[in-house]
Structure formats: C-alpha cells, structure tokens
PDB file of C-alpha atoms in Angstrom:
ATOM      1  CA  ILE N 276      22.198 -19.814   1.511  1.00  0.00           C
ATOM      2  CA  ILE N 277      23.439 -22.759   3.567  1.00  0.00           C
ATOM      3  CA  MET N 278      24.571 -25.873   1.712  1.00  0.00           C
ATOM      4  CA  ILE N 279      23.431 -29.158   3.318  1.00  0.00           C
ATOM      5  CA  SER N 280      24.628 -32.497   1.974  1.00  0.00           C
ATOM      6  CA  ASN N 281      25.474 -36.099   2.927  1.00  0.00           C
ATOM      7  CA  ARG N 282      28.769 -35.707   1.121  1.00  0.00           C
ATOM      8  CA  GLU N 283      31.637 -33.938   2.867  1.00  0.00           C
ATOM      9  CA  ASP N 284      33.684 -33.527  -0.296  1.00  0.00           C
ATOM     10  CA  THR N 285      36.050 -30.540  -0.085  1.00  0.00           C
ATOM     11  CA  LYS N 286      35.777 -29.722  -3.804  1.00  0.00           C
ATOM     12  CA  MET N 287      32.000 -29.773  -3.622  1.00  0.00           C
ATOM     13  CA  ILE N 288      31.988 -27.498  -0.566  1.00  0.00           C
ATOM     14  CA  VAL N 289      34.317 -25.008  -2.299  1.00  0.00           C
ATOM     15  CA  ALA N 290      32.154 -25.132  -5.439  1.00  0.00           C
ATOM     16  CA  SER N 291      28.987 -24.448  -3.416  1.00  0.00           C
ATOM     17  CA  MET N 292      30.645 -21.460  -1.731  1.00  0.00           C
ATOM     18  CA  LYS N 293      31.709 -20.063  -5.119  1.00  0.00           C
ATOM     19  CA  ALA N 294      28.147 -20.557  -6.349  1.00  0.00           C
ATOM     20  CA  GLY N 295      26.818 -18.338  -3.558  1.00  0.00           C
ATOM     21  CA  ALA N 296      26.445 -20.464  -0.433  1.00  0.00           C
ATOM     22  CA  SER N 297      27.402 -18.698   2.803  1.00  0.00           C
ATOM     23  CA  ASP N 298      28.062 -21.847   4.818  1.00  0.00           C
ATOM     24  CA  TYR N 299      28.056 -25.637   4.698  1.00  0.00           C
ATOM     25  CA  ILE N 300      26.714 -28.228   7.125  1.00  0.00           C
ATOM     26  CA  PRO N 301      26.530 -32.039   6.855  1.00  0.00           C
ATOM     27  CA  LYS N 302      23.158 -33.757   7.148  1.00  0.00           C
ATOM     28  CA  THR N 303      24.454 -35.592  10.194  1.00  0.00           C
ATOM     29  CA  ALA N 304      24.608 -32.286  12.149  1.00  0.00           C
ATOM     30  CA  ASP N 305      21.946 -31.658  14.784  1.00  0.00           C
ATOM     31  CA  VAL N 306      19.271 -28.995  14.567  1.00  0.00           C
ATOM     32  CA  ASP N 307      20.946 -26.796  17.197  1.00  0.00           C
ATOM     33  CA  GLU N 308      24.094 -26.476  15.091  1.00  0.00           C
ATOM     34  CA  LEU N 309      22.033 -25.566  12.016  1.00  0.00           C
ATOM     35  CA  TRP N 310      20.046 -23.014  14.022  1.00  0.00           C
ATOM     36  CA  GLU N 311      23.240 -21.379  15.325  1.00  0.00           C
ATOM     37  CA  LYS N 312      24.553 -21.001  11.765  1.00  0.00           C
ATOM     38  CA  ILE N 313      21.265 -19.486  10.621  1.00  0.00           C
ATOM     39  CA  LYS N 314      21.258 -16.958  13.470  1.00  0.00           C
ATOM     40  CA  LYS N 315      24.902 -16.030  12.826  1.00  0.00           C
ATOM     41  CA  LEU N 316      24.299 -15.417   9.121  1.00  0.00           C
ATOM     42  CA  HIS N 317      21.143 -13.460   9.885  1.00  0.00           C
ATOM     43  CA  ASP N 318      23.027 -11.181  12.286  1.00  0.00           C
ATOM     44  CA  ILE N 319      25.778 -10.550   9.729  1.00  0.00           C
ATOM     45  CA  GLN N 320      23.241  -9.716   7.015  1.00  0.00           C
ATOM     46  CA  PHE N 321      21.246  -7.459   9.347  1.00  0.00           C
ATOM     47  CA  GLN N 322      24.410  -5.570  10.317  1.00  0.00           C
ATOM     48  CA  LYS N 323      25.313  -5.017   6.648  1.00  0.00           C
ATOM     49  CA  GLU N 324      21.829  -3.720   5.876  1.00  0.00           C
ATOM     50  CA  VAL N 325      21.886  -1.356   8.868  1.00  0.00           C
ATOM     51  CA  GLU N 326      25.311   0.057   8.022  1.00  0.00           C
ATOM     52  CA  GLY N 327      24.478   0.484   4.347  1.00  0.00           C
ATOM     53  CA  LYS N 328      21.101   2.055   5.020  1.00  0.00           C
ATOM     54  CA  ILE N 329      22.301   4.625   7.541  1.00  0.00           C
ATOM     55  CA  GLN N 330      25.696   5.469   6.055  1.00  0.00           C
ATOM     56  CA  LYS N 331      23.974   6.396   2.779  1.00  0.00           C
ATOM     57  CA  THR N 332      21.703   8.859   4.560  1.00  0.00           C
ATOM     58  CA  SER N 333      23.815  10.389   7.304  1.00  0.00           C
ATOM     59  CA  SER N 334      27.190  11.914   8.051  1.00  0.00           C
ATOM     60  CA  ILE N 335      28.105   9.297  10.647  1.00  0.00           C
ATOM     61  CA  ILE N 336      31.164   7.382   9.507  1.00  0.00           C
ATOM     62  CA  GLY N 337      33.451   4.912  11.219  1.00  0.00           C
ATOM     63  CA  GLU N 338      34.511   1.277  11.307  1.00  0.00           C
ATOM     64  CA  SER N 339      34.948   0.753  15.034  1.00  0.00           C
ATOM     65  CA  TYR N 340      32.873  -1.653  17.094  1.00  0.00           C
ATOM     66  CA  LEU N 341      31.328   1.307  18.961  1.00  0.00           C
ATOM     67  CA  VAL N 342      30.273   3.120  15.779  1.00  0.00           C
ATOM     68  CA  LYS N 343      28.757  -0.039  14.311  1.00  0.00           C
ATOM     69  CA  ASN N 344      26.821  -0.653  17.513  1.00  0.00           C
ATOM     70  CA  LEU N 345      25.661   2.976  17.437  1.00  0.00           C
ATOM     71  CA  LEU N 346      24.405   2.568  13.857  1.00  0.00           C
ATOM     72  CA  LYS N 347      22.547  -0.584  14.864  1.00  0.00           C
ATOM     73  CA  LEU N 348      20.940   1.203  17.808  1.00  0.00           C
ATOM     74  CA  ILE N 349      19.954   4.155  15.603  1.00  0.00           C
ATOM     75  CA  ASN N 350      18.196   1.802  13.198  1.00  0.00           C
ATOM     76  CA  GLN N 351      16.300   0.095  16.027  1.00  0.00           C
ATOM     77  CA  VAL N 352      15.237   3.411  17.584  1.00  0.00           C
ATOM     78  CA  ALA N 353      14.226   4.786  14.183  1.00  0.00           C
ATOM     79  CA  GLN N 354      11.469   2.199  13.764  1.00  0.00           C
ATOM     80  CA  SER N 355       9.698   3.434  16.923  1.00  0.00           C
ATOM     81  CA  GLU N 356       7.428   6.458  17.268  1.00  0.00           C
ATOM     82  CA  ALA N 357       8.548   7.102  20.859  1.00  0.00           C
ATOM     83  CA  PRO N 358      10.372  10.328  21.802  1.00  0.00           C
ATOM     84  CA  VAL N 359      14.164  10.178  21.874  1.00  0.00           C
ATOM     85  CA  PHE N 360      16.353  12.038  24.386  1.00  0.00           C
ATOM     86  CA  LEU N 361      19.987  12.519  23.336  1.00  0.00           C
ATOM     87  CA  ARG N 362      22.501  13.333  26.062  1.00  0.00           C
ATOM     88  CA  GLY N 363      26.077  14.477  25.591  1.00  0.00           C
ATOM     89  CA  GLU N 364      28.516  17.361  25.670  1.00  0.00           C
ATOM     90  CA  SER N 365      28.527  20.024  22.969  1.00  0.00           C
ATOM     91  CA  GLY N 366      30.231  18.827  19.799  1.00  0.00           C
ATOM     92  CA  THR N 367      29.660  15.097  20.339  1.00  0.00           C
ATOM     93  CA  GLY N 368      27.298  14.800  17.365  1.00  0.00           C
ATOM     94  CA  LYS N 369      23.817  14.864  18.880  1.00  0.00           C
ATOM     95  CA  SER N 370      22.368  16.644  15.838  1.00  0.00           C
ATOM     96  CA  LEU N 371      23.943  14.054  13.510  1.00  0.00           C
ATOM     97  CA  ILE N 372      22.365  11.254  15.528  1.00  0.00           C
ATOM     98  CA  ALA N 373      18.968  12.978  15.444  1.00  0.00           C
ATOM     99  CA  GLU N 374      19.081  13.353  11.675  1.00  0.00           C
ATOM    100  CA  ALA N 375      20.278   9.767  11.222  1.00  0.00           C
ATOM    101  CA  ILE N 376      17.297   8.523  13.267  1.00  0.00           C
ATOM    102  CA  HIS N 377      14.964  10.519  11.034  1.00  0.00           C
ATOM    103  CA  GLN N 378      16.603   9.287   7.817  1.00  0.00           C
ATOM    104  CA  ALA N 379      16.432   5.642   8.917  1.00  0.00           C
ATOM    105  CA  SER N 380      12.778   5.932   9.962  1.00  0.00           C
ATOM    106  CA  PRO N 381       9.532   5.536   7.987  1.00  0.00           C
ATOM    107  CA  ARG N 382       9.312   9.360   8.224  1.00  0.00           C
ATOM    108  CA  ARG N 383      12.401   9.886   6.058  1.00  0.00           C
ATOM    109  CA  ASP N 384      10.353  11.475   3.238  1.00  0.00           C
ATOM    110  CA  GLY N 385       8.866  14.014   5.657  1.00  0.00           C
ATOM    111  CA  PRO N 386      10.562  17.190   6.920  1.00  0.00           C
ATOM    112  CA  PHE N 387      13.328  17.198   9.542  1.00  0.00           C
ATOM    113  CA  ILE N 388      13.131  20.500  11.414  1.00  0.00           C
ATOM    114  CA  THR N 389      15.765  21.588  13.924  1.00  0.00           C
ATOM    115  CA  ILE N 390      15.164  24.225  16.594  1.00  0.00           C
ATOM    116  CA  ASN N 391      18.176  25.479  18.527  1.00  0.00           C
ATOM    117  CA  CYS N 392      16.358  26.545  21.700  1.00  0.00           C
ATOM    118  CA  PRO N 393      19.037  28.895  23.183  1.00  0.00           C
ATOM    119  CA  ALA N 394      19.466  30.692  19.842  1.00  0.00           C
ATOM    120  CA  ILE N 395      15.877  31.991  19.771  1.00  0.00           C
ATOM    121  CA  PRO N 396      14.859  34.879  22.088  1.00  0.00           C
ATOM    122  CA  SER N 397      12.529  33.759  24.878  1.00  0.00           C
ATOM    123  CA  THR N 398       9.850  36.183  23.623  1.00  0.00           C
ATOM    124  CA  LEU N 399       9.743  34.492  20.212  1.00  0.00           C
ATOM    125  CA  ILE N 400      10.350  30.822  20.835  1.00  0.00           C
ATOM    126  CA  GLU N 401       6.726  29.918  21.585  1.00  0.00           C
ATOM    127  CA  SER N 402       5.726  31.433  18.252  1.00  0.00           C
ATOM    128  CA  GLU N 403       8.548  29.514  16.520  1.00  0.00           C
ATOM    129  CA  LEU N 404       7.369  26.227  18.021  1.00  0.00           C
ATOM    130  CA  PHE N 405       3.602  26.589  17.764  1.00  0.00           C
ATOM    131  CA  GLY N 406       2.982  29.504  15.386  1.00  0.00           C
ATOM    132  CA  HIS N 407       0.814  32.575  15.979  1.00  0.00           C
ATOM    133  CA  GLU N 408      -2.365  34.199  14.766  1.00  0.00           C
ATOM    134  CA  LYS N 409      -2.447  37.574  13.032  1.00  0.00           C
ATOM    135  CA  GLY N 410      -2.548  40.402  15.566  1.00  0.00           C
ATOM    136  CA  SER N 411      -1.724  38.189  18.537  1.00  0.00           C
ATOM    137  CA  PHE N 412       1.187  40.483  19.493  1.00  0.00           C
ATOM    138  CA  THR N 413       2.975  43.558  18.207  1.00  0.00           C
ATOM    139  CA  GLY N 414       4.535  42.745  14.863  1.00  0.00           C
ATOM    140  CA  ALA N 415       2.290  39.731  14.135  1.00  0.00           C
ATOM    141  CA  ILE N 416       1.054  41.106  10.809  1.00  0.00           C
ATOM    142  CA  LYS N 417      -0.034  37.704   9.488  1.00  0.00           C
ATOM    143  CA  THR N 418      -0.780  34.197  10.688  1.00  0.00           C
ATOM    144  CA  LYS N 419       2.318  32.030  10.916  1.00  0.00           C
ATOM    145  CA  GLU N 420       2.623  28.240  11.165  1.00  0.00           C
ATOM    146  CA  GLY N 421       4.946  26.869  13.846  1.00  0.00           C
ATOM    147  CA  LYS N 422       7.564  24.159  13.545  1.00  0.00           C
ATOM    148  CA  PHE N 423       5.241  21.434  14.833  1.00  0.00           C
ATOM    149  CA  GLU N 424       2.819  22.209  11.993  1.00  0.00           C
ATOM    150  CA  LEU N 425       5.563  22.405   9.380  1.00  0.00           C
ATOM    151  CA  ALA N 426       6.955  19.051  10.537  1.00  0.00           C
ATOM    152  CA  GLU N 427       3.777  17.134   9.676  1.00  0.00           C
ATOM    153  CA  ASN N 428       4.694  13.476   8.921  1.00  0.00           C
ATOM    154  CA  GLY N 429       8.267  14.297   9.877  1.00  0.00           C
ATOM    155  CA  THR N 430      10.485  14.970  12.890  1.00  0.00           C
ATOM    156  CA  VAL N 431      11.064  17.949  15.188  1.00  0.00           C
ATOM    157  CA  PHE N 432      14.501  18.119  16.808  1.00  0.00           C
ATOM    158  CA  LEU N 433      14.655  20.362  19.884  1.00  0.00           C
ATOM    159  CA  ASP N 434      18.341  21.008  20.474  1.00  0.00           C
ATOM    160  CA  GLU N 435      19.274  22.057  24.045  1.00  0.00           C
ATOM    161  CA  ILE N 436      15.723  21.612  25.343  1.00  0.00           C
ATOM    162  CA  GLY N 437      17.052  22.231  28.868  1.00  0.00           C
ATOM    163  CA  ASP N 438      17.105  25.969  28.074  1.00  0.00           C
ATOM    164  CA  LEU N 439      13.314  26.178  27.664  1.00  0.00           C
ATOM    165  CA  SER N 440      11.288  27.946  30.344  1.00  0.00           C
ATOM    166  CA  ILE N 441       9.036  25.931  32.660  1.00  0.00           C
ATOM    167  CA  ASP N 442       5.941  27.397  30.929  1.00  0.00           C
ATOM    168  CA  LEU N 443       7.087  26.148  27.546  1.00  0.00           C
ATOM    169  CA  GLN N 444       8.058  22.788  28.994  1.00  0.00           C
ATOM    170  CA  VAL N 445       4.405  22.325  30.009  1.00  0.00           C
ATOM    171  CA  LYS N 446       3.326  22.934  26.406  1.00  0.00           C
ATOM    172  CA  ILE N 447       5.926  20.513  25.046  1.00  0.00           C
ATOM    173  CA  LEU N 448       4.637  17.921  27.516  1.00  0.00           C
ATOM    174  CA  ARG N 449       1.132  18.391  26.124  1.00  0.00           C
ATOM    175  CA  VAL N 450       2.393  17.886  22.564  1.00  0.00           C
ATOM    176  CA  ILE N 451       4.016  14.603  23.607  1.00  0.00           C
ATOM    177  CA  GLN N 452       1.001  13.355  25.550  1.00  0.00           C
ATOM    178  CA  ASN N 453      -1.902  14.559  23.412  1.00  0.00           C
ATOM    179  CA  LYS N 454      -0.294  15.475  20.063  1.00  0.00           C
ATOM    180  CA  GLU N 455      -2.008  18.870  20.141  1.00  0.00           C
ATOM    181  CA  PHE N 456      -1.383  22.592  20.761  1.00  0.00           C
ATOM    182  CA  GLU N 457      -2.727  26.081  20.010  1.00  0.00           C
ATOM    183  CA  ARG N 458      -0.992  28.868  18.164  1.00  0.00           C
ATOM    184  CA  VAL N 459      -0.079  31.990  20.142  1.00  0.00           C
ATOM    185  CA  GLY N 460      -3.274  34.044  20.295  1.00  0.00           C
ATOM    186  CA  GLY N 461      -5.312  31.211  18.799  1.00  0.00           C
ATOM    187  CA  LEU N 462      -8.325  29.300  20.087  1.00  0.00           C
ATOM    188  CA  LYS N 463      -8.320  26.416  17.617  1.00  0.00           C
ATOM    189  CA  THR N 464      -6.633  23.208  18.808  1.00  0.00           C
ATOM    190  CA  ILE N 465      -4.242  21.871  16.191  1.00  0.00           C
ATOM    191  CA  LYS N 466      -3.210  18.227  15.958  1.00  0.00           C
ATOM    192  CA  THR N 467       0.315  17.170  15.070  1.00  0.00           C
ATOM    193  CA  ASN N 468       1.815  13.792  14.241  1.00  0.00           C
ATOM    194  CA  ALA N 469       5.437  15.003  14.260  1.00  0.00           C
ATOM    195  CA  ARG N 470       7.894  12.813  16.130  1.00  0.00           C
ATOM    196  CA  LEU N 471       9.957  14.553  18.795  1.00  0.00           C
ATOM    197  CA  ILE N 472      13.687  14.148  19.318  1.00  0.00           C
ATOM    198  CA  ALA N 473      15.269  16.293  22.030  1.00  0.00           C
ATOM    199  CA  ALA N 474      18.866  16.864  23.119  1.00  0.00           C
ATOM    200  CA  THR N 475      20.745  18.524  25.940  1.00  0.00           C
ATOM    201  CA  ASN N 476      24.305  18.933  27.195  1.00  0.00           C
ATOM    202  CA  SER N 477      23.175  19.760  30.732  1.00  0.00           C
ATOM    203  CA  ASN N 478      22.760  17.625  33.836  1.00  0.00           C
ATOM    204  CA  VAL N 479      19.003  17.077  33.592  1.00  0.00           C
ATOM    205  CA  GLU N 480      18.718  15.157  36.859  1.00  0.00           C
ATOM    206  CA  LYS N 481      20.261  18.113  38.706  1.00  0.00           C
ATOM    207  CA  ALA N 482      17.970  20.537  36.855  1.00  0.00           C
ATOM    208  CA  VAL N 483      14.955  18.442  37.927  1.00  0.00           C
ATOM    209  CA  GLN N 484      16.084  18.547  41.561  1.00  0.00           C
ATOM    210  CA  GLU N 485      16.529  22.316  41.368  1.00  0.00           C
ATOM    211  CA  GLY N 486      13.115  22.835  39.763  1.00  0.00           C
ATOM    212  CA  ARG N 487      14.489  24.098  36.435  1.00  0.00           C
ATOM    213  CA  PHE N 488      13.262  21.114  34.429  1.00  0.00           C
ATOM    214  CA  ARG N 489       9.930  19.348  34.853  1.00  0.00           C
ATOM    215  CA  GLU N 490      10.260  15.785  36.089  1.00  0.00           C
ATOM    216  CA  ASP N 491       7.208  14.596  34.128  1.00  0.00           C
ATOM    217  CA  LEU N 492       8.665  16.008  30.894  1.00  0.00           C
ATOM    218  CA  TYR N 493      11.985  14.313  31.624  1.00  0.00           C
ATOM    219  CA  TYR N 494      10.290  10.910  31.914  1.00  0.00           C
ATOM    220  CA  ARG N 495       8.172  11.539  28.811  1.00  0.00           C
ATOM    221  CA  LEU N 496      11.273  12.385  26.776  1.00  0.00           C
ATOM    222  CA  ASN N 497      13.591   9.736  28.196  1.00  0.00           C
ATOM    223  CA  VAL N 498      11.943   6.787  26.446  1.00  0.00           C
TER     224      VAL N 498
END
C-alpha cells in the first residue's frame, strides 16, 4: 500500500505507515517517481515470497546476498519445464539445488527421484533408468518400471551424468527430445513427462572434445 495525499503532514504520514502503508508520496510527485516506488516495493515483496517459499521446502539456508540471489534464481528456473544442468565440485550442494528446484516447481507434489550414475554398475543402469521386461536378461524374473516411469509428473535428477556411457547418453537425449523410451527387452514405446535435472563435477567441455560426452546432449541439457 502506498499512501498518496495533498497533505505532507508528518503525523499523518506516520499514522498511515502504522496503519499498513509501505510508503508515502505527495500528489505533486510525477508518475516516474510513483512508478519507481511501486517497482521497488514489488521487488521487496517478491524477494520475501521467494525466500519464504524455498526455505520452507529445502535445506538451503543463508542470509548473504549470494544465497538470496541463488534462491531467486532457483524460483525462476523452477517455473520452467526446460532441463537444468548443475555444474560444480563434489560437496557444493548440487543435489540440494536440484531438490529445491523441484520443491519450488508446479511438480512439487510429484516424486523427486535421484539416480547417482557412478554408484550403479554399468550393466544395470539402463534397467534402473528405463526399466526392463520379464526375461529380458538373466535374473529379470519380473517386469520392472524404471525411474523415468516412476517419476511421472515429477522430476528425475541424474547426478554425475558425465559418467554415463555414450550409448546411454543417446537414450537420455531421446528422452529429452521426444519424451519417450523403451524398457530393456521391450518393444512398447513409453511416454514420460518427467522433468530432467542433471549434474556433474567434471569438465564437460573437455569431455566433449575428447569424445566422452555427446555435444548434442550437452546443448540439450545446458538450457
């Protein structure tokens, strides 16, 4: 609320502030001055809403200018459906950022599924991501849903995506582009609407140059 009046009485201005006004401006002021006050108050209110919304739903805490800017950026990114690519050394909080994006997004009521790529044996990770059909390989005694199916209406977080093989990178690229995949040993094409967030601590540009990471996947992720 901005108080506007012909009177510039100090007591009246103080009373209006106590009654809930955020600022005061005389009627003689020009429109530009009023507009600047409106924008300033809007920015303050937006910042409060962002901080309150994210700090209630994530483990990110801090009062510094950098942390507040980070929270604001998280909230902006969260409203998009585009892939997110988080870069940073191990221990810098990439997984916290990924979860905060999910919690601040319209998908917050859906599942948030994390896959630590290096922690899963290369022979099993395709099945973990996309699922498998019964009998598709030794030990596949029943049909299993993959993470992209389980994350319907939610978010899949691929931690350390740089460790995936080139073959799997192609399949991740297809999920991003077409929102579809097949289970291991399956013929049916399955659609997914899961949002993808990926992270890495490696030098992706160098990996692209060396042929260890697909350039087209890099540009699809780095939105």
